[in-house]
Tab-separated table of N, CA, C and O in Angstrom:
chain	number	residue	atom	x	y	z
W	1	MET	N	19.147	-9.960	-13.836
W	1	MET	CA	19.404	-8.838	-13.057
W	1	MET	C	19.880	-7.625	-13.679
W	1	MET	O	19.625	-6.374	-13.033
W	2	LEU	N	20.093	-7.471	-14.921
W	2	LEU	CA	20.341	-6.263	-15.700
W	2	LEU	C	19.024	-5.749	-15.826
W	2	LEU	O	18.825	-4.610	-15.880
W	3	VAL	N	17.864	-6.528	-16.372
W	3	VAL	CA	16.600	-5.807	-16.234
W	3	VAL	C	16.294	-5.063	-15.278
W	3	VAL	O	15.624	-4.137	-14.925
W	4	GLU	N	16.414	-5.914	-13.869
W	4	GLU	CA	16.037	-5.350	-12.813
W	4	GLU	C	16.846	-4.035	-12.134
W	4	GLU	O	16.453	-3.139	-11.372
W	5	THR	N	18.286	-3.901	-12.665
W	5	THR	CA	18.769	-2.940	-12.526
W	5	THR	C	18.418	-1.703	-13.211
W	5	THR	O	18.252	-0.615	-12.622
W	6	PHE	N	17.783	-2.088	-14.364
W	6	PHE	CA	17.236	-0.489	-14.918
W	6	PHE	C	16.116	-0.409	-14.487
W	6	PHE	O	15.564	0.907	-14.519
W	7	ALA	N	15.221	-1.360	-14.021
W	7	ALA	CA	14.070	-0.887	-13.068
W	7	ALA	C	14.281	-0.333	-11.790
W	7	ALA	O	13.906	0.821	-11.598
W	8	PHE	N	15.393	-0.701	-11.060
W	8	PHE	CA	15.991	0.150	-9.913
W	8	PHE	C	16.291	1.867	-10.298
W	8	PHE	O	15.913	2.635	-9.670
W	9	ALA	N	17.143	1.590	-11.517
W	9	ALA	CA	17.543	3.132	-12.102
W	9	ALA	C	16.084	4.034	-12.400
W	9	ALA	O	15.992	5.148	-11.968
W	10	LEU	N	15.310	3.497	-13.089
W	10	LEU	CA	13.903	3.935	-13.243
W	10	LEU	C	13.326	4.559	-12.073
W	10	LEU	O	12.773	5.575	-12.072
W	11	VAL	N	13.226	3.677	-11.030
W	11	VAL	CA	12.404	4.086	-9.962
W	11	VAL	C	13.212	5.085	-9.223
W	11	VAL	O	12.416	6.116	-8.671
W	12	GLY	N	14.370	5.228	-9.340
W	12	GLY	CA	15.340	6.256	-8.655
W	12	GLY	C	14.971	7.418	-9.173
W	12	GLY	O	14.863	8.579	-8.758
W	13	VAL	N	14.912	7.562	-10.717
W	13	VAL	CA	14.840	8.577	-11.332
W	13	VAL	C	13.353	9.304	-11.233
W	13	VAL	O	13.150	10.467	-11.111
W	14	VAL	N	12.466	8.372	-11.104
W	14	VAL	CA	10.797	8.851	-11.027
W	14	VAL	C	11.011	9.200	-9.724
W	14	VAL	O	10.328	10.535	-9.215
W	15	VAL	N	11.444	8.638	-8.456
W	15	VAL	CA	11.312	9.188	-6.973
W	15	VAL	C	11.986	10.671	-7.210
W	15	VAL	O	11.527	11.582	-6.506
W	16	GLY	N	13.280	10.564	-7.545
W	16	GLY	CA	13.946	12.030	-7.482
W	16	GLY	C	12.986	13.243	-8.264
W	16	GLY	O	13.119	14.015	-7.821
W	17	ALA	N	12.490	12.986	-9.401
W	17	ALA	CA	11.830	13.728	-10.426
W	17	ALA	C	10.413	14.071	-9.600
W	17	ALA	O	10.259	15.398	-9.519
W	18	ALA	N	9.890	13.186	-8.934
W	18	ALA	CA	8.743	13.287	-8.326
W	18	ALA	C	8.947	14.347	-7.023
W	18	ALA	O	8.181	15.290	-6.781
W	19	ALA	N	10.098	14.136	-6.406
W	19	ALA	CA	10.429	14.945	-5.306
W	19	ALA	C	10.436	16.253	-5.694
W	19	ALA	O	9.906	17.543	-5.059
W	20	LEU	N	11.236	16.633	-6.540
W	20	LEU	CA	11.623	18.083	-6.941
W	20	LEU	C	10.681	18.506	-7.872
W	20	LEU	O	10.694	19.864	-7.712
W	21	LEU	N	9.792	17.857	-8.336
W	21	LEU	CA	8.670	18.737	-9.081
W	21	LEU	C	7.363	19.025	-7.978
W	21	LEU	O	6.977	19.956	-8.250
W	22	SER	N	7.365	18.055	-7.030
W	22	SER	CA	6.237	18.299	-5.994
W	22	SER	C	6.647	19.417	-5.075
W	22	SER	O	5.756	20.125	-4.705
W	23	TRP	N	7.780	19.199	-4.461
W	23	TRP	CA	8.076	20.174	-3.518
W	23	TRP	C	9.528	20.887	-3.712
W	23	TRP	O	10.645	20.378	-3.243
W	24	PRO	N	9.871	21.419	-4.701
W	24	PRO	CA	11.050	22.300	-5.139
W	24	PRO	C	11.578	23.072	-3.959
W	24	PRO	O	12.895	23.106	-3.853
W	25	ALA	N	10.692	23.481	-3.119
W	25	ALA	CA	11.244	24.419	-2.186
W	25	ALA	C	11.961	23.858	-0.961
W	25	ALA	O	12.338	24.166	-0.116
W	26	TYR	N	11.476	22.626	-0.873
W	26	TYR	CA	11.700	21.682	0.181
W	26	TYR	C	13.291	20.877	-0.079
W	26	TYR	O	13.780	20.535	1.293
W	27	PHE	N	13.830	21.221	-0.933
W	27	PHE	CA	15.126	20.573	-1.077
W	27	PHE	C	16.258	21.701	-1.553
W	27	PHE	O	16.538	21.950	-2.915
W	28	PRO	N	16.518	22.374	-0.720
W	28	PRO	CA	17.725	23.449	-0.868
W	28	PRO	C	19.241	22.938	-1.143
W	28	PRO	O	20.087	23.638	-1.757
W	29	ALA	N	19.346	21.476	-1.125
W	29	ALA	CA	20.709	20.947	-1.530
W	29	ALA	C	20.873	21.092	-3.018
W	29	ALA	O	21.963	20.896	-3.065
W	30	GLY	N	19.912	21.243	-3.666
W	30	GLY	CA	20.333	21.317	-5.082
W	30	GLY	C	19.693	19.921	-5.842
W	30	GLY	O	19.596	19.074	-5.147
W	31	ARG	N	19.512	20.149	-7.031
W	31	ARG	CA	18.729	19.122	-7.771
W	31	ARG	C	19.883	17.933	-8.211
W	31	ARG	O	19.365	16.881	-7.940
W	32	PRO	N	20.918	18.184	-8.250
W	32	PRO	CA	21.740	16.861	-8.762
W	32	PRO	C	21.996	16.215	-7.139
W	32	PRO	O	21.816	14.876	-7.428
W	33	MET	N	22.061	16.634	-6.209
W	33	MET	CA	22.096	16.064	-4.941
W	33	MET	C	21.008	15.027	-4.482
W	33	MET	O	21.087	14.078	-4.223
W	34	THR	N	19.887	15.895	-4.762
W	34	THR	CA	18.536	15.153	-4.709
W	34	THR	C	18.378	14.053	-5.597
W	34	THR	O	17.881	13.014	-5.167
W	35	ALA	N	18.746	14.432	-6.944
W	35	ALA	CA	18.499	13.271	-8.078
W	35	ALA	C	19.469	12.033	-7.934
W	35	ALA	O	19.147	10.862	-7.861
W	36	GLY	N	20.643	12.720	-7.512
W	36	GLY	CA	21.833	11.644	-7.071
W	36	GLY	C	21.422	10.628	-5.857
W	36	GLY	O	21.758	9.319	-6.066
W	37	THR	N	20.789	11.204	-4.866
W	37	THR	CA	20.476	10.506	-3.672
W	37	THR	C	19.215	9.515	-4.030
W	37	THR	O	19.379	8.317	-3.589
W	38	ALA	N	18.145	9.876	-4.684
W	38	ALA	CA	17.149	9.066	-4.948
W	38	ALA	C	17.574	8.113	-5.987
W	38	ALA	O	17.311	6.723	-5.865
W	39	LEU	N	18.681	8.220	-6.960
W	39	LEU	CA	19.002	7.091	-7.805
W	39	LEU	C	20.006	6.272	-7.015
W	39	LEU	O	19.721	4.878	-7.280
W	40	GLY	N	20.999	6.642	-6.624
W	40	GLY	CA	21.822	5.762	-5.801
W	40	GLY	C	21.273	5.060	-4.531
W	40	GLY	O	21.296	3.736	-4.426
W	41	SER	N	20.237	5.382	-3.679
W	41	SER	CA	19.574	4.849	-2.559
W	41	SER	C	18.602	3.512	-3.635
W	41	SER	O	18.468	2.613	-2.979
W	42	ALA	N	18.074	3.933	-4.797
W	42	ALA	CA	17.115	3.043	-5.437
W	42	ALA	C	18.017	1.775	-6.016
W	42	ALA	O	17.639	0.484	-5.338
W	43	LEU	N	19.129	2.056	-6.514
W	43	LEU	CA	20.044	1.349	-6.828
W	43	LEU	C	20.439	0.236	-5.855
W	43	LEU	O	20.578	-1.087	-5.871
W	44	LEU	N	21.074	0.835	-4.898
W	44	LEU	CA	21.705	-0.001	-3.697
W	44	LEU	C	20.827	-0.547	-3.002
W	44	LEU	O	20.936	-1.848	-2.573
W	45	ALA	N	19.524	0.011	-2.674
W	45	ALA	CA	18.425	-0.996	-1.935
W	45	ALA	C	17.955	-2.002	-2.910
W	45	ALA	O	17.644	-2.942	-2.336
W	46	GLY	N	17.649	-1.896	-4.131
W	46	GLY	CA	17.417	-2.984	-5.181
W	46	GLY	C	18.221	-3.948	-5.230
W	46	GLY	O	17.955	-5.078	-5.315
W	47	VAL	N	19.729	-3.858	-5.195
W	47	VAL	CA	20.309	-4.766	-5.311
W	47	VAL	C	20.602	-5.583	-4.144
W	47	VAL	O	20.554	-6.677	-3.895
W	48	VAL	N	20.676	-4.780	-2.930
W	48	VAL	CA	20.585	-5.718	-1.545
W	48	VAL	C	19.212	-6.589	-1.516
W	48	VAL	O	19.410	-7.563	-1.206
W	49	ALA	N	18.262	-6.088	-1.898
W	49	ALA	CA	16.664	-6.595	-1.842
W	49	ALA	C	16.910	-8.084	-2.660
W	49	ALA	O	16.316	-9.202	-2.391
W	50	HIS	N	17.733	-7.842	-3.964
W	50	HIS	CA	17.540	-8.720	-5.071
W	50	HIS	C	18.400	-9.830	-4.158
W	50	HIS	O	18.022	-11.240	-4.581
W	51	PHE	N	19.475	-9.661	-3.693
W	51	PHE	CA	20.390	-10.655	-3.105
W	51	PHE	C	19.878	-11.380	-1.961
W	51	PHE	O	19.803	-12.508	-1.559
W	52	VAL	N	18.978	-10.612	-0.968
W	52	VAL	CA	18.450	-10.803	0.264
W	52	VAL	C	17.360	-11.925	-0.218
W	52	VAL	O	17.156	-12.959	0.360
W	53	LEU	N	16.652	-11.502	-1.136
W	53	LEU	CA	15.055	-12.218	-1.570
W	53	LEU	C	15.860	-13.411	-2.386
W	53	LEU	O	15.028	-14.453	-3.081
W	54	ASP	N	17.127	-13.843	-2.807
W	54	ASP	CA	17.524	-14.559	-3.475
W	54	ASP	C	17.108	-14.462	-5.146
W	54	ASP	O	16.989	-15.491	-5.948
W	55	GLY	N	16.636	-13.242	-5.530
W	55	GLY	CA	16.463	-13.211	-6.900
W	55	GLY	C	14.741	-13.648	-7.283
W	55	GLY	O	14.589	-13.655	-8.561
W	56	ARG	N	14.293	-14.098	-6.298
W	56	ARG	CA	13.099	-14.875	-6.808
W	56	ARG	C	11.684	-13.948	-6.680
W	56	ARG	O	10.760	-14.477	-7.451
W	57	TYR	N	11.883	-13.007	-5.864
W	57	TYR	CA	10.677	-11.986	-6.113
W	57	TYR	C	11.092	-10.467	-6.562
W	57	TYR	O	11.332	-9.742	-5.809
W	58	PRO	N	11.292	-10.321	-7.952
W	58	PRO	CA	11.535	-9.109	-8.541
W	58	PRO	C	10.934	-8.020	-8.201
W	58	PRO	O	11.221	-6.809	-7.989
W	59	ALA	N	9.447	-7.977	-8.215
W	59	ALA	CA	8.570	-7.241	-7.665
W	59	ALA	C	8.695	-6.563	-6.318
W	59	ALA	O	8.621	-5.499	-6.150
W	60	ALA	N	9.208	-7.443	-5.500
W	60	ALA	CA	9.397	-7.037	-3.986
W	60	ALA	C	10.648	-6.261	-4.048
W	60	ALA	O	10.823	-5.341	-3.207
W	61	SER	N	11.504	-6.831	-4.774
W	61	SER	CA	12.922	-5.782	-4.800
W	61	SER	C	12.506	-4.592	-5.082
W	61	SER	O	13.197	-3.788	-4.734
W	62	ILE	N	11.878	-4.299	-6.244
W	62	ILE	CA	11.534	-3.026	-6.979
W	62	ILE	C	10.796	-2.094	-5.950
W	62	ILE	O	11.079	-1.182	-5.840
W	63	ALA	N	9.839	-2.862	-5.236
W	63	ALA	CA	8.976	-2.170	-4.107
W	63	ALA	C	10.001	-1.764	-2.909
W	63	ALA	O	9.697	-0.472	-2.470
W	64	VAL	N	10.782	-2.710	-2.687
W	64	VAL	CA	11.699	-2.277	-1.766
W	64	VAL	C	12.904	-1.138	-2.154
W	64	VAL	O	12.973	0.123	-1.396
W	65	SER	N	13.093	-1.038	-3.452
W	65	SER	CA	13.986	0.022	-3.929
W	65	SER	C	13.041	1.201	-3.871
W	65	SER	O	13.701	2.362	-3.476
W	66	ALA	N	11.794	0.945	-4.129
W	66	ALA	CA	11.037	2.660	-4.237
W	66	ALA	C	10.860	3.050	-2.920
W	66	ALA	O	10.922	4.296	-2.793
W	67	VAL	N	10.563	2.272	-1.940
W	67	VAL	CA	10.547	2.768	-0.644
W	67	VAL	C	11.672	3.266	0.194
W	67	VAL	O	11.656	4.314	0.643
W	68	ALA	N	12.912	2.563	-0.129
W	68	ALA	CA	14.285	2.965	0.239
W	68	ALA	C	14.677	4.440	-0.265
W	68	ALA	O	15.289	5.266	0.496
W	69	SER	N	14.403	4.406	-1.694
W	69	SER	CA	14.433	5.686	-2.253
W	69	SER	C	13.831	6.681	-2.070
W	69	SER	O	14.326	7.946	-1.490
W	70	ALA	N	12.548	6.492	-1.487
W	70	ALA	CA	11.848	7.633	-1.092
W	70	ALA	C	12.274	8.168	0.420
W	70	ALA	O	12.181	9.350	0.716
W	71	LEU	N	12.543	7.031	1.279
W	71	LEU	CA	12.646	7.602	2.421
W	71	LEU	C	14.294	8.259	2.523
W	71	LEU	O	14.667	9.058	3.331
W	72	PHE	N	15.354	7.646	1.735
W	72	PHE	CA	16.681	8.463	1.693
W	72	PHE	C	16.592	9.747	1.189
W	72	PHE	O	17.272	10.770	1.532
W	73	THR	N	15.591	10.191	0.248
W	73	THR	CA	15.476	11.267	-0.435
W	73	THR	C	14.752	12.440	0.587
W	73	THR	O	14.947	13.330	0.512
W	74	SER	N	13.708	11.662	1.316
W	74	SER	CA	13.038	12.690	2.268
W	74	SER	C	13.996	13.247	3.298
W	74	SER	O	13.682	14.281	3.910
W	75	VAL	N	15.168	12.593	3.586
W	75	VAL	CA	16.031	12.948	4.432
W	75	VAL	C	16.678	14.331	4.233
W	75	VAL	O	16.712	15.236	4.910
W	76	LEU	N	16.682	14.589	2.960
W	76	LEU	CA	17.211	15.684	2.346
W	76	LEU	C	16.314	17.118	2.427
W	76	LEU	O	16.784	18.281	2.373
W	77	ALA	N	15.016	16.927	2.591
W	77	ALA	CA	13.928	17.449	2.594
W	77	ALA	C	14.017	18.591	3.909
W	77	ALA	O	14.313	18.103	4.823
W	78	ARG	N	14.009	19.824	3.734
W	78	ARG	CA	14.177	20.917	4.597
W	78	ARG	C	12.601	21.821	4.582
W	78	ARG	O	12.679	22.942	4.012
W	79	PRO	N	11.674	21.407	5.192
W	79	PRO	CA	10.483	22.186	4.875
W	79	PRO	C	10.531	23.339	5.894
W	79	PRO	O	9.744	24.252	5.677
W	80	ASP	N	11.345	23.326	6.854
W	80	ASP	CA	11.715	24.561	7.630
W	80	ASP	C	12.436	25.585	6.977
W	80	ASP	O	12.210	27.040	7.303
W	81	LEU	N	13.111	25.489	5.707
W	81	LEU	CA	13.567	26.509	5.080
W	81	LEU	C	13.047	26.996	3.703
W	81	LEU	O	13.118	27.728	2.917
W	82	ALA	N	11.520	26.235	3.650
W	82	ALA	CA	10.828	26.545	2.484
W	82	ALA	C	10.108	27.835	2.612
W	82	ALA	O	10.039	28.412	3.459
W	83	ALA	N	10.089	28.416	1.253
W	83	ALA	CA	9.741	29.946	1.151
W	83	ALA	C	8.091	29.944	1.669
W	83	ALA	O	7.411	29.227	1.579
W	84	GLY	N	8.058	31.024	2.373
W	84	GLY	CA	6.958	31.207	3.063
W	84	GLY	C	6.630	30.773	4.528
W	84	GLY	O	5.189	30.720	4.819
W	85	ARG	N	7.440	30.078	5.154
W	85	ARG	CA	6.982	29.327	6.278
W	85	ARG	C	8.061	29.967	7.407
W	85	ARG	O	9.079	30.439	6.982
W	86	ALA	N	7.023	30.380	8.291
W	86	ALA	CA	7.629	31.017	9.360
W	86	ALA	C	8.570	29.976	10.325
W	86	ALA	O	8.227	28.760	10.432
W	87	PRO	N	9.614	30.502	10.911
W	87	PRO	CA	10.263	29.457	11.637
W	87	PRO	C	9.621	29.102	12.983
W	87	PRO	O	8.758	29.902	13.438
W	88	ALA	N	9.536	27.770	13.237
W	88	ALA	CA	8.945	27.054	14.315
W	88	ALA	C	9.751	27.244	15.591
W	88	ALA	O	10.973	27.230	15.514
W	89	HIS	N	9.211	27.992	16.779
W	89	HIS	CA	9.826	27.722	17.882
W	89	HIS	C	9.427	26.537	18.963
W	89	HIS	O	7.962	26.500	18.906
W	90	ARG	N	10.192	26.390	19.589
W	90	ARG	CA	9.939	25.141	20.552
W	90	ARG	C	9.244	25.826	21.883
W	90	ARG	O	8.301	25.193	22.335
W	91	HIS	N	9.655	26.831	22.096
W	91	HIS	CA	9.266	27.338	23.375
W	91	HIS	C	8.203	28.809	22.906
W	91	HIS	O	8.794	29.496	22.165
W	92	ARG	N	7.097	29.125	23.742
W	92	ARG	CA	6.393	30.311	23.258
W	92	ARG	C	7.413	31.485	23.931
W	92	ARG	O	7.855	31.110	25.447
W	93	GLN	N	7.437	32.680	23.628
W	93	GLN	CA	8.151	33.735	24.134
W	93	GLN	C	7.428	34.203	25.313
W	93	GLN	O	6.041	34.484	25.161
W	94	HIS	N	7.968	34.630	26.245
W	94	HIS	CA	7.351	35.126	27.425
W	94	HIS	C	7.648	36.921	27.607
W	94	HIS	O	8.485	37.024	26.862
W	95	ARG	N	6.724	37.304	28.264
W	95	ARG	CA	6.663	38.733	28.192
W	95	ARG	C	7.553	39.244	29.438
W	95	ARG	O	8.106	38.272	30.183
W	96	ALA	N	8.268	40.206	29.034
W	96	ALA	CA	9.308	40.750	30.185
W	96	ALA	C	8.769	40.793	31.555
W	96	ALA	O	7.577	41.494	31.616
W	97	GLY	N	9.076	40.641	32.551
W	97	GLY	CA	8.447	40.225	33.956
W	97	GLY	C	7.340	39.289	34.223
W	97	GLY	O	7.167	39.416	34.937
W	98	ALA	N	7.187	38.661	33.158
W	98	ALA	CA	5.971	37.626	33.238
W	98	ALA	C	6.497	36.270	33.929
W	98	ALA	O	5.725	35.350	34.202
W	99	HIS	N	7.584	36.094	33.984
W	99	HIS	CA	8.224	34.756	34.701
W	99	HIS	C	7.992	34.687	36.028
W	99	HIS	O	7.611	35.606	36.751
W	100	ARG	N	7.991	33.602	36.441
W	100	ARG	CA	7.574	33.218	38.082
W	100	ARG	C	8.744	33.292	38.743
W	100	ARG	O	9.886	32.593	38.240
W	101	ARG	N	8.791	33.767	39.483
W	101	ARG	CA	10.013	33.649	40.744
W	101	ARG	C	9.778	32.605	41.848
W	101	ARG	O	9.009	32.483	42.344
W	102	HIS	N	10.884	31.606	41.852
W	102	HIS	CA	10.857	30.632	42.608
W	102	HIS	C	11.426	31.120	44.404
W	102	HIS	O	12.497	31.756	44.116
W	103	ARG	N	10.615	30.819	45.218
W	103	ARG	CA	10.926	31.340	46.452
W	103	ARG	C	11.626	30.101	47.045
W	103	ARG	O	11.169	29.127	47.092
W	104	HIS	N	12.780	30.411	47.484
W	104	HIS	CA	13.584	29.028	48.388
W	104	HIS	C	13.099	29.265	49.988
W	104	HIS	O	13.168	30.403	50.563
W	105	ALA	N	12.768	28.197	50.205
W	105	ALA	CA	12.535	28.269	51.924
W	105	ALA	C	13.655	28.241	52.788
W	105	ALA	O	14.458	27.763	52.611
């Protein structure tokens, strides 16, 4: 279990570093929070997967750790706040006086 725990921690560090190096503008929460989320989620998911799989499939536990770490780290991503991106509007803006009037009968 000790070797697997180091593997889970390594997975978390790699996922956190990859996220911060690949898309630094997407993570305004800060580097420690992003790296901590990646590391913590990898450790937690790996330990849970280890006990669910009864320790028989260490490669599957590491894979679950990597997927969970990537998913939880992606929750922190804010592409709408990235530099150079215009804010997205849900509805297009209407011209003044261009709206339809509803007539009630």
